[in-house]
Amino acid sequence: QAMSEGRKGVVVPPLALVWTPIPLISWCFPCIGHLGITDSLGQLHDWHGTTIRPVPPDMMLFGKPAKYLPLMPSASKIETLDEAIFQADEEYGSKLHCIGFGHDCHSHVARALNIASYLGCRCHNKIFLVFALFFAGRYVSLQDTLRVWLPPIILVVIFFTFYYIM
């Protein structure tokens, strides 16, 4: 698969899960962030409570992707996955966004994977996606690795510094 380059030089593969940290939330909980999915043309489908329009991958709600996880569909399933992404886009265009316990960006991506029966199952969910990205996701660059991990490290250092001083 050829890599898709966004306007700011962000390079992620087509048919991939893409993730970016959410300021403040990801600083305290580095596994929590914003999730989108790219289609076979490398266009990002990023749901945040509004109608979804495919855009370049650097246009995620909270900034350019920091991590990605390539999907591995067989050649015969690429069109199925694309259709599933667009169907999930259509379904989520009228849903109410509710972070955590309702419909959110992770729900949208899980829905697309379930419609396509990706990996032969319709059991993808938020928890599966969080763990998949956290443990198997690849960082886009060293700068993005630092963007994800530097804030939590600084918070931990500050916490322990104040804990042991007081």
Coordinates of N, CA and C in Angstrom, one line a residue:
Q1 N 0.8 -1.2 0.0 CA 0.0 0.0 0.0 C 0.9 1.2 0.0
A2 N 0.6 2.2 -0.8 CA 1.3 3.4 -0.9 C 0.9 4.3 0.3
M3 N 1.8 5.1 0.9 CA 1.5 5.9 2.0 C 0.8 7.2 1.4
S4 N -0.2 7.7 2.3 CA -0.9 8.9 1.9 C -0.3 10.1 2.6
E5 N 0.0 11.1 1.9 CA 0.6 12.3 2.5 C -0.4 13.4 2.6
G6 N -0.6 14.0 3.8 CA -1.5 15.1 4.0 C -0.8 16.4 3.6
R7 N -1.5 17.5 3.8 CA -1.0 18.8 3.4 C 0.3 19.2 4.2
K8 N 0.4 18.8 5.4 CA 1.6 19.2 6.2 C 2.6 18.1 6.2
G9 N 2.6 17.2 5.3 CA 3.6 16.1 5.2 C 3.3 14.9 6.1
V10 N 2.1 14.8 6.7 CA 1.8 13.7 7.5 C 1.6 12.5 6.7
V11 N 2.4 11.4 7.0 CA 2.3 10.2 6.2 C 1.7 9.1 7.0
V12 N 0.6 8.6 6.5 CA 0.0 7.4 7.1 C -0.5 6.6 5.9
P13 N -0.6 5.3 6.1 CA -1.0 4.4 5.0 C -2.5 4.5 4.8
P14 N -3.0 4.2 3.6 CA -4.4 4.1 3.4 C -4.9 2.8 4.2
L15 N -6.2 2.8 4.5 CA -6.7 1.7 5.2 C -6.0 1.5 6.5
A16 N -6.1 2.5 7.4 CA -5.4 2.4 8.7 C -6.3 3.1 9.7
L17 N -6.1 2.7 11.0 CA -6.7 3.4 12.1 C -5.7 4.5 12.4
V18 N -6.1 5.7 12.6 CA -5.2 6.8 13.0 C -5.7 7.4 14.3
W19 N -4.7 7.8 15.1 CA -4.9 8.3 16.5 C -4.1 9.5 16.8
T20 N -4.7 10.4 17.5 CA -4.0 11.6 18.0 C -4.4 11.9 19.4
P21 N -3.5 12.4 20.2 CA -3.8 12.7 21.6 C -4.8 13.9 21.7
I22 N -5.5 13.8 22.8 CA -6.4 14.9 23.1 C -5.8 15.7 24.3
P23 N -5.4 17.0 24.1 CA -4.8 17.7 25.2 C -5.5 17.6 26.5
L24 N -4.7 17.5 27.5 CA -5.2 17.4 28.9 C -5.6 15.9 29.2
I25 N -6.6 15.4 28.5 CA -7.0 14.0 28.7 C -5.9 13.0 28.5
S26 N -5.3 13.1 27.3 CA -4.2 12.1 27.0 C -3.0 12.4 27.8
W27 N -2.8 13.6 28.4 CA -1.7 13.8 29.3 C -1.8 13.0 30.6
C28 N -3.0 12.8 31.0 CA -3.3 12.1 32.2 C -3.5 10.6 32.0
F29 N -4.0 10.3 30.8 CA -4.3 8.9 30.4 C -3.8 8.7 29.0
P30 N -2.5 8.3 28.8 CA -2.0 8.3 27.4 C -2.6 7.3 26.5
C31 N -3.4 6.4 26.9 CA -4.1 5.5 26.0 C -5.4 6.0 25.4
I32 N -5.8 7.2 26.0 CA -7.1 7.8 25.5 C -6.7 8.9 24.5
G33 N -7.4 8.9 23.4 CA -7.2 9.9 22.4 C -8.3 9.9 21.4
H34 N -8.1 10.6 20.3 CA -9.1 10.7 19.2 C -8.7 9.7 18.1
L35 N -9.7 9.0 17.6 CA -9.5 8.0 16.6 C -10.3 8.2 15.3
G36 N -9.6 7.9 14.2 CA -10.2 8.0 12.9 C -9.8 6.8 12.0
I37 N -10.2 6.8 10.8 CA -9.9 5.7 9.9 C -9.7 6.2 8.5
T38 N -8.7 5.7 7.8 CA -8.4 6.1 6.4 C -9.0 5.1 5.5
D39 N -9.5 5.6 4.3 CA -10.0 4.6 3.3 C -8.9 4.2 2.4
S40 N -9.2 3.5 1.3 CA -8.2 3.0 0.4 C -7.5 4.1 -0.4
L41 N -8.1 5.3 -0.4 CA -7.4 6.4 -1.1 C -6.6 7.3 -0.1
G42 N -6.6 6.8 1.1 CA -5.8 7.6 2.2 C -6.5 8.7 2.8
Q43 N -7.8 8.9 2.5 CA -8.6 10.0 3.0 C -9.1 9.6 4.4
L44 N -9.0 10.6 5.3 CA -9.4 10.4 6.7 C -10.9 10.5 6.9
H45 N -11.5 9.6 7.6 CA -12.9 9.7 8.0 C -12.9 9.8 9.6
D46 N -13.2 11.0 10.0 CA -13.0 11.5 11.4 C -14.3 12.0 12.0
W47 N -15.0 11.2 12.8 CA -16.3 11.6 13.3 C -16.1 12.3 14.7
H48 N -16.7 13.5 14.8 CA -16.7 14.2 16.0 C -18.1 14.9 16.3
G49 N -19.1 14.2 15.9 CA -20.5 14.7 16.1 C -21.1 15.4 15.0
T50 N -20.5 15.5 13.9 CA -21.0 16.2 12.7 C -21.0 15.2 11.5
T51 N -21.5 15.7 10.4 CA -21.4 15.0 9.1 C -19.9 14.7 8.8
I52 N -19.7 13.6 8.3 CA -18.3 13.2 8.0 C -18.0 13.4 6.5
R53 N -16.9 14.1 6.2 CA -16.5 14.3 4.9 C -15.0 13.8 4.8
P54 N -14.7 12.9 3.9 CA -13.3 12.5 3.8 C -12.4 13.7 3.6
V55 N -11.3 13.7 4.4 CA -10.3 14.8 4.3 C -8.9 14.3 4.3
P56 N -7.9 15.1 4.0 CA -6.5 14.6 4.2 C -6.2 14.2 5.6
P57 N -5.3 13.2 5.9 CA -5.1 12.7 7.2 C -4.6 13.7 8.2
D58 N -4.0 14.8 7.8 CA -3.5 15.8 8.8 C -4.6 16.7 9.3
M59 N -5.9 16.5 9.0 CA -7.0 17.3 9.4 C -7.8 16.7 10.5
M60 N -7.2 15.9 11.4 CA -8.0 15.3 12.5 C -8.4 16.4 13.4
L61 N -9.5 16.2 14.2 CA -10.0 17.2 15.1 C -9.0 17.7 16.0
F62 N -8.1 16.9 16.6 CA -7.2 17.4 17.6 C -5.7 17.5 17.1
G63 N -5.6 17.6 15.8 CA -4.3 17.7 15.2 C -3.9 16.5 14.3
K64 N -2.7 16.6 13.8 CA -2.3 15.5 12.9 C -2.1 14.2 13.7
P65 N -2.2 13.1 13.0 CA -2.1 11.8 13.7 C -0.7 11.6 14.3
A66 N -0.7 11.0 15.5 CA 0.5 10.7 16.1 C 0.8 9.2 16.0
K67 N -0.2 8.4 15.9 CA 0.0 6.9 15.7 C -1.0 6.4 14.6
Y68 N -0.6 5.3 14.1 CA -1.5 4.6 13.1 C -1.3 3.1 13.3
L69 N -2.3 2.4 12.8 CA -2.3 0.9 12.8 C -2.9 0.5 11.5
P70 N -2.0 0.0 10.6 CA -2.5 -0.4 9.2 C -3.5 -1.6 9.4
L71 N -4.5 -1.5 8.6 CA -5.5 -2.6 8.5 C -4.9 -3.5 7.4
M72 N -5.2 -4.8 7.5 CA -4.6 -5.7 6.5 C -5.7 -6.5 5.8
P73 N -6.6 -5.8 5.0 CA -7.6 -6.6 4.3 C -7.0 -7.3 3.1
S74 N -7.6 -8.4 2.8 CA -7.2 -9.1 1.5 C -7.6 -8.1 0.4
A75 N -7.0 -8.3 -0.8 CA -7.3 -7.5 -1.9 C -8.8 -7.5 -2.3
S76 N -9.4 -8.6 -2.1 CA -10.8 -8.7 -2.4 C -11.7 -8.0 -1.4
K77 N -11.2 -7.6 -0.2 CA -12.0 -7.0 0.8 C -11.8 -5.5 0.9
I78 N -10.9 -4.9 0.1 CA -10.6 -3.5 0.1 C -11.9 -2.7 -0.2
E79 N -12.6 -3.1 -1.2 CA -13.8 -2.4 -1.6 C -14.9 -2.5 -0.5
T80 N -15.0 -3.7 0.1 CA -15.9 -3.9 1.2 C -15.6 -3.0 2.3
L81 N -14.3 -2.9 2.7 CA -14.0 -2.0 3.8 C -14.3 -0.5 3.5
D82 N -14.0 -0.1 2.2 CA -14.3 1.3 1.8 C -15.8 1.5 2.0
E83 N -16.6 0.6 1.5 CA -18.1 0.7 1.5 C -18.5 0.8 3.0
A84 N -17.9 -0.1 3.8 CA -18.3 -0.1 5.3 C -18.0 1.2 5.9
I85 N -16.8 1.8 5.6 CA -16.4 3.1 6.1 C -17.5 4.2 5.8
F86 N -17.8 4.2 4.5 CA -18.8 5.2 4.0 C -20.2 4.9 4.7
Q87 N -20.6 3.7 4.9 CA -21.9 3.4 5.5 C -21.8 3.8 7.0
A88 N -20.7 3.6 7.7 CA -20.6 4.1 9.1 C -20.6 5.6 9.1
D89 N -20.0 6.2 8.1 CA -20.1 7.7 8.0 C -21.5 8.2 8.0
E90 N -22.3 7.5 7.1 CA -23.7 7.9 6.9 C -24.5 7.7 8.2
E91 N -24.3 6.5 8.8 CA -25.0 6.2 10.1 C -24.7 7.2 11.2
Y92 N -23.4 7.6 11.3 CA -23.0 8.4 12.4 C -23.2 9.9 12.1
G93 N -23.5 10.3 10.9 CA -23.8 11.6 10.6 C -25.0 12.2 11.3
S94 N -25.9 11.3 11.8 CA -27.1 11.8 12.5 C -27.1 11.4 14.0
K95 N -26.0 10.8 14.5 CA -26.0 10.4 15.9 C -25.5 11.5 16.8
L96 N -25.8 11.5 18.0 CA -25.4 12.5 19.0 C -24.0 12.0 19.6
H97 N -23.1 12.8 19.6 CA -21.7 12.5 20.2 C -21.8 12.5 21.7
C98 N -21.2 11.5 22.3 CA -21.2 11.4 23.8 C -19.9 10.6 24.1
I99 N -18.9 11.3 24.6 CA -17.6 10.7 24.9 C -17.7 9.7 26.0
G100 N -17.1 8.6 25.7 CA -16.9 7.5 26.7 C -18.0 6.5 26.7
F101 N -19.2 6.8 27.1 CA -20.2 5.8 27.3 C -21.3 5.8 26.2
G102 N -21.2 6.7 25.3 CA -22.1 6.7 24.2 C -21.4 6.6 22.9
H103 N -22.0 7.2 21.8 CA -21.3 7.2 20.5 C -20.2 8.2 20.5
D104 N -19.0 7.7 20.1 CA -17.9 8.6 19.9 C -17.0 8.2 18.7
C105 N -15.9 8.8 18.6 CA -15.0 8.4 17.4 C -14.7 6.9 17.4
H106 N -14.4 6.3 18.5 CA -14.1 4.9 18.6 C -15.3 4.1 18.1
S107 N -16.5 4.5 18.5 CA -17.7 3.8 18.1 C -17.8 3.8 16.6
H108 N -17.6 4.9 16.0 CA -17.7 5.1 14.5 C -16.7 4.1 13.8
V109 N -15.4 4.1 14.3 CA -14.5 3.2 13.7 C -14.8 1.7 13.9
A110 N -15.3 1.4 15.1 CA -15.7 0.0 15.4 C -16.9 -0.4 14.5
R111 N -17.8 0.5 14.3 CA -18.9 0.3 13.4 C -18.5 -0.1 12.0
A112 N -17.6 0.7 11.5 CA -17.1 0.5 10.1 C -16.4 -0.9 10.0
L113 N -15.6 -1.3 11.0 CA -14.9 -2.6 11.0 C -16.0 -3.7 11.1
N114 N -17.0 -3.5 11.9 CA -18.0 -4.5 12.1 C -18.9 -4.7 10.9
I115 N -19.2 -3.6 10.2 CA -20.0 -3.7 9.0 C -19.2 -4.5 7.9
A116 N -17.9 -4.3 7.9 CA -17.0 -5.0 6.9 C -16.7 -6.4 7.4
S117 N -17.1 -6.8 8.6 CA -16.7 -8.1 9.2 C -15.1 -8.2 9.1
Y118 N -14.4 -7.1 9.5 CA -13.0 -7.1 9.4 C -12.4 -8.2 10.3
L119 N -11.5 -8.9 9.8 CA -10.8 -10.1 10.4 C -11.8 -11.2 10.7
G120 N -13.0 -11.2 10.0 CA -14.0 -12.3 10.1 C -14.9 -12.1 11.4
C121 N -14.9 -11.0 12.0 CA -15.7 -10.8 13.2 C -16.5 -9.5 13.1
R122 N -17.5 -9.5 13.9 CA -18.3 -8.2 14.0 C -18.3 -7.9 15.5
C123 N -17.2 -8.0 16.2 CA -17.1 -7.9 17.6 C -16.1 -6.7 18.0
H124 N -15.8 -5.8 17.1 CA -14.9 -4.7 17.4 C -15.6 -3.7 18.3
N125 N -14.9 -3.2 19.3 CA -15.5 -2.2 20.2 C -14.5 -1.2 20.6
K126 N -14.9 -0.3 21.4 CA -14.0 0.8 21.9 C -12.8 0.2 22.6
I127 N -13.0 -0.7 23.5 CA -11.9 -1.2 24.3 C -10.9 -2.0 23.5
F128 N -11.4 -2.8 22.5 CA -10.5 -3.5 21.6 C -9.6 -2.4 20.8
L129 N -10.2 -1.4 20.3 CA -9.5 -0.4 19.5 C -8.5 0.4 20.4
V130 N -8.9 0.7 21.6 CA -7.9 1.4 22.5 C -6.7 0.6 22.7
F131 N -6.9 -0.7 23.0 CA -5.7 -1.6 23.3 C -4.9 -1.9 22.0
A132 N -5.6 -2.0 20.9 CA -4.9 -2.3 19.6 C -4.0 -1.1 19.3
L133 N -4.5 0.1 19.4 CA -3.7 1.3 19.0 C -2.6 1.5 20.1
F134 N -2.9 1.3 21.3 CA -1.9 1.5 22.4 C -0.7 0.5 22.3
F135 N -1.0 -0.8 22.0 CA 0.0 -1.8 22.0 C 0.6 -2.1 20.7
A136 N -0.2 -1.9 19.6 CA 0.3 -2.3 18.3 C 0.4 -1.1 17.3
G137 N -0.1 0.0 17.7 CA 0.0 1.2 16.9 C 1.5 1.6 16.7
R138 N 1.7 2.3 15.5 CA 3.1 2.7 15.2 C 3.1 4.3 15.3
Y139 N 4.1 4.8 15.8 CA 4.2 6.3 15.8 C 4.6 6.8 14.4
V140 N 4.0 7.9 14.0 CA 4.2 8.5 12.7 C 5.7 9.0 12.7
S141 N 6.2 9.6 13.8 CA 7.6 10.1 13.8 C 8.1 10.1 15.3
L142 N 9.3 10.4 15.4 CA 9.9 10.6 16.8 C 9.3 11.8 17.4
Q143 N 9.0 12.8 16.7 CA 8.4 14.0 17.2 C 7.0 13.7 17.8
D144 N 6.3 12.8 17.1 CA 4.9 12.4 17.6 C 5.0 11.5 18.8
T145 N 6.1 10.7 18.9 CA 6.3 9.9 20.1 C 6.5 10.8 21.3
L146 N 7.2 11.9 21.1 CA 7.5 12.8 22.2 C 6.2 13.6 22.5
R147 N 5.4 13.9 21.5 CA 4.1 14.6 21.7 C 3.2 13.8 22.5
V148 N 3.2 12.5 22.4 CA 2.3 11.6 23.2 C 2.9 11.5 24.6
W149 N 4.2 11.2 24.7 CA 4.7 10.8 26.0 C 5.3 11.9 26.9
L150 N 5.8 13.0 26.3 CA 6.4 14.0 27.1 C 5.4 14.7 28.2
P151 N 4.2 15.0 27.8 CA 3.3 15.6 28.8 C 3.0 14.7 30.0
P152 N 2.7 13.4 29.8 CA 2.5 12.5 31.0 C 3.7 12.4 31.8
I153 N 4.9 12.3 31.2 CA 6.1 12.2 32.0 C 6.4 13.4 32.8
I154 N 6.1 14.6 32.2 CA 6.3 15.8 33.0 C 5.3 15.9 34.1
L155 N 4.1 15.5 33.9 CA 3.1 15.4 35.0 C 3.5 14.5 36.1
V156 N 4.0 13.3 35.8 CA 4.4 12.4 36.8 C 5.6 12.9 37.6
V157 N 6.6 13.6 36.9 CA 7.7 14.2 37.6 C 7.3 15.3 38.5
I158 N 6.3 16.1 38.1 CA 5.8 17.2 38.9 C 5.1 16.6 40.2
F159 N 4.3 15.6 39.9 CA 3.5 14.9 41.0 C 4.5 14.4 42.1
F160 N 5.5 13.6 41.6 CA 6.4 13.0 42.6 C 7.3 14.0 43.3
T161 N 7.6 15.1 42.5 CA 8.4 16.1 43.1 C 7.6 16.8 44.3
F162 N 6.4 17.1 44.1 CA 5.6 17.8 45.1 C 5.2 16.8 46.2
Y163 N 5.1 15.5 45.8 CA 4.7 14.5 46.8 C 5.8 14.3 47.8
Y164 N 7.1 14.3 47.3 CA 8.2 14.0 48.2 C 8.7 15.3 48.9
I165 N 8.4 16.5 48.4 CA 8.7 17.7 49.0 C 7.8 18.0 50.2
M166 N 6.5 17.7 50.0 CA 5.5 18.0 51.1 C 5.5 16.8 52.0

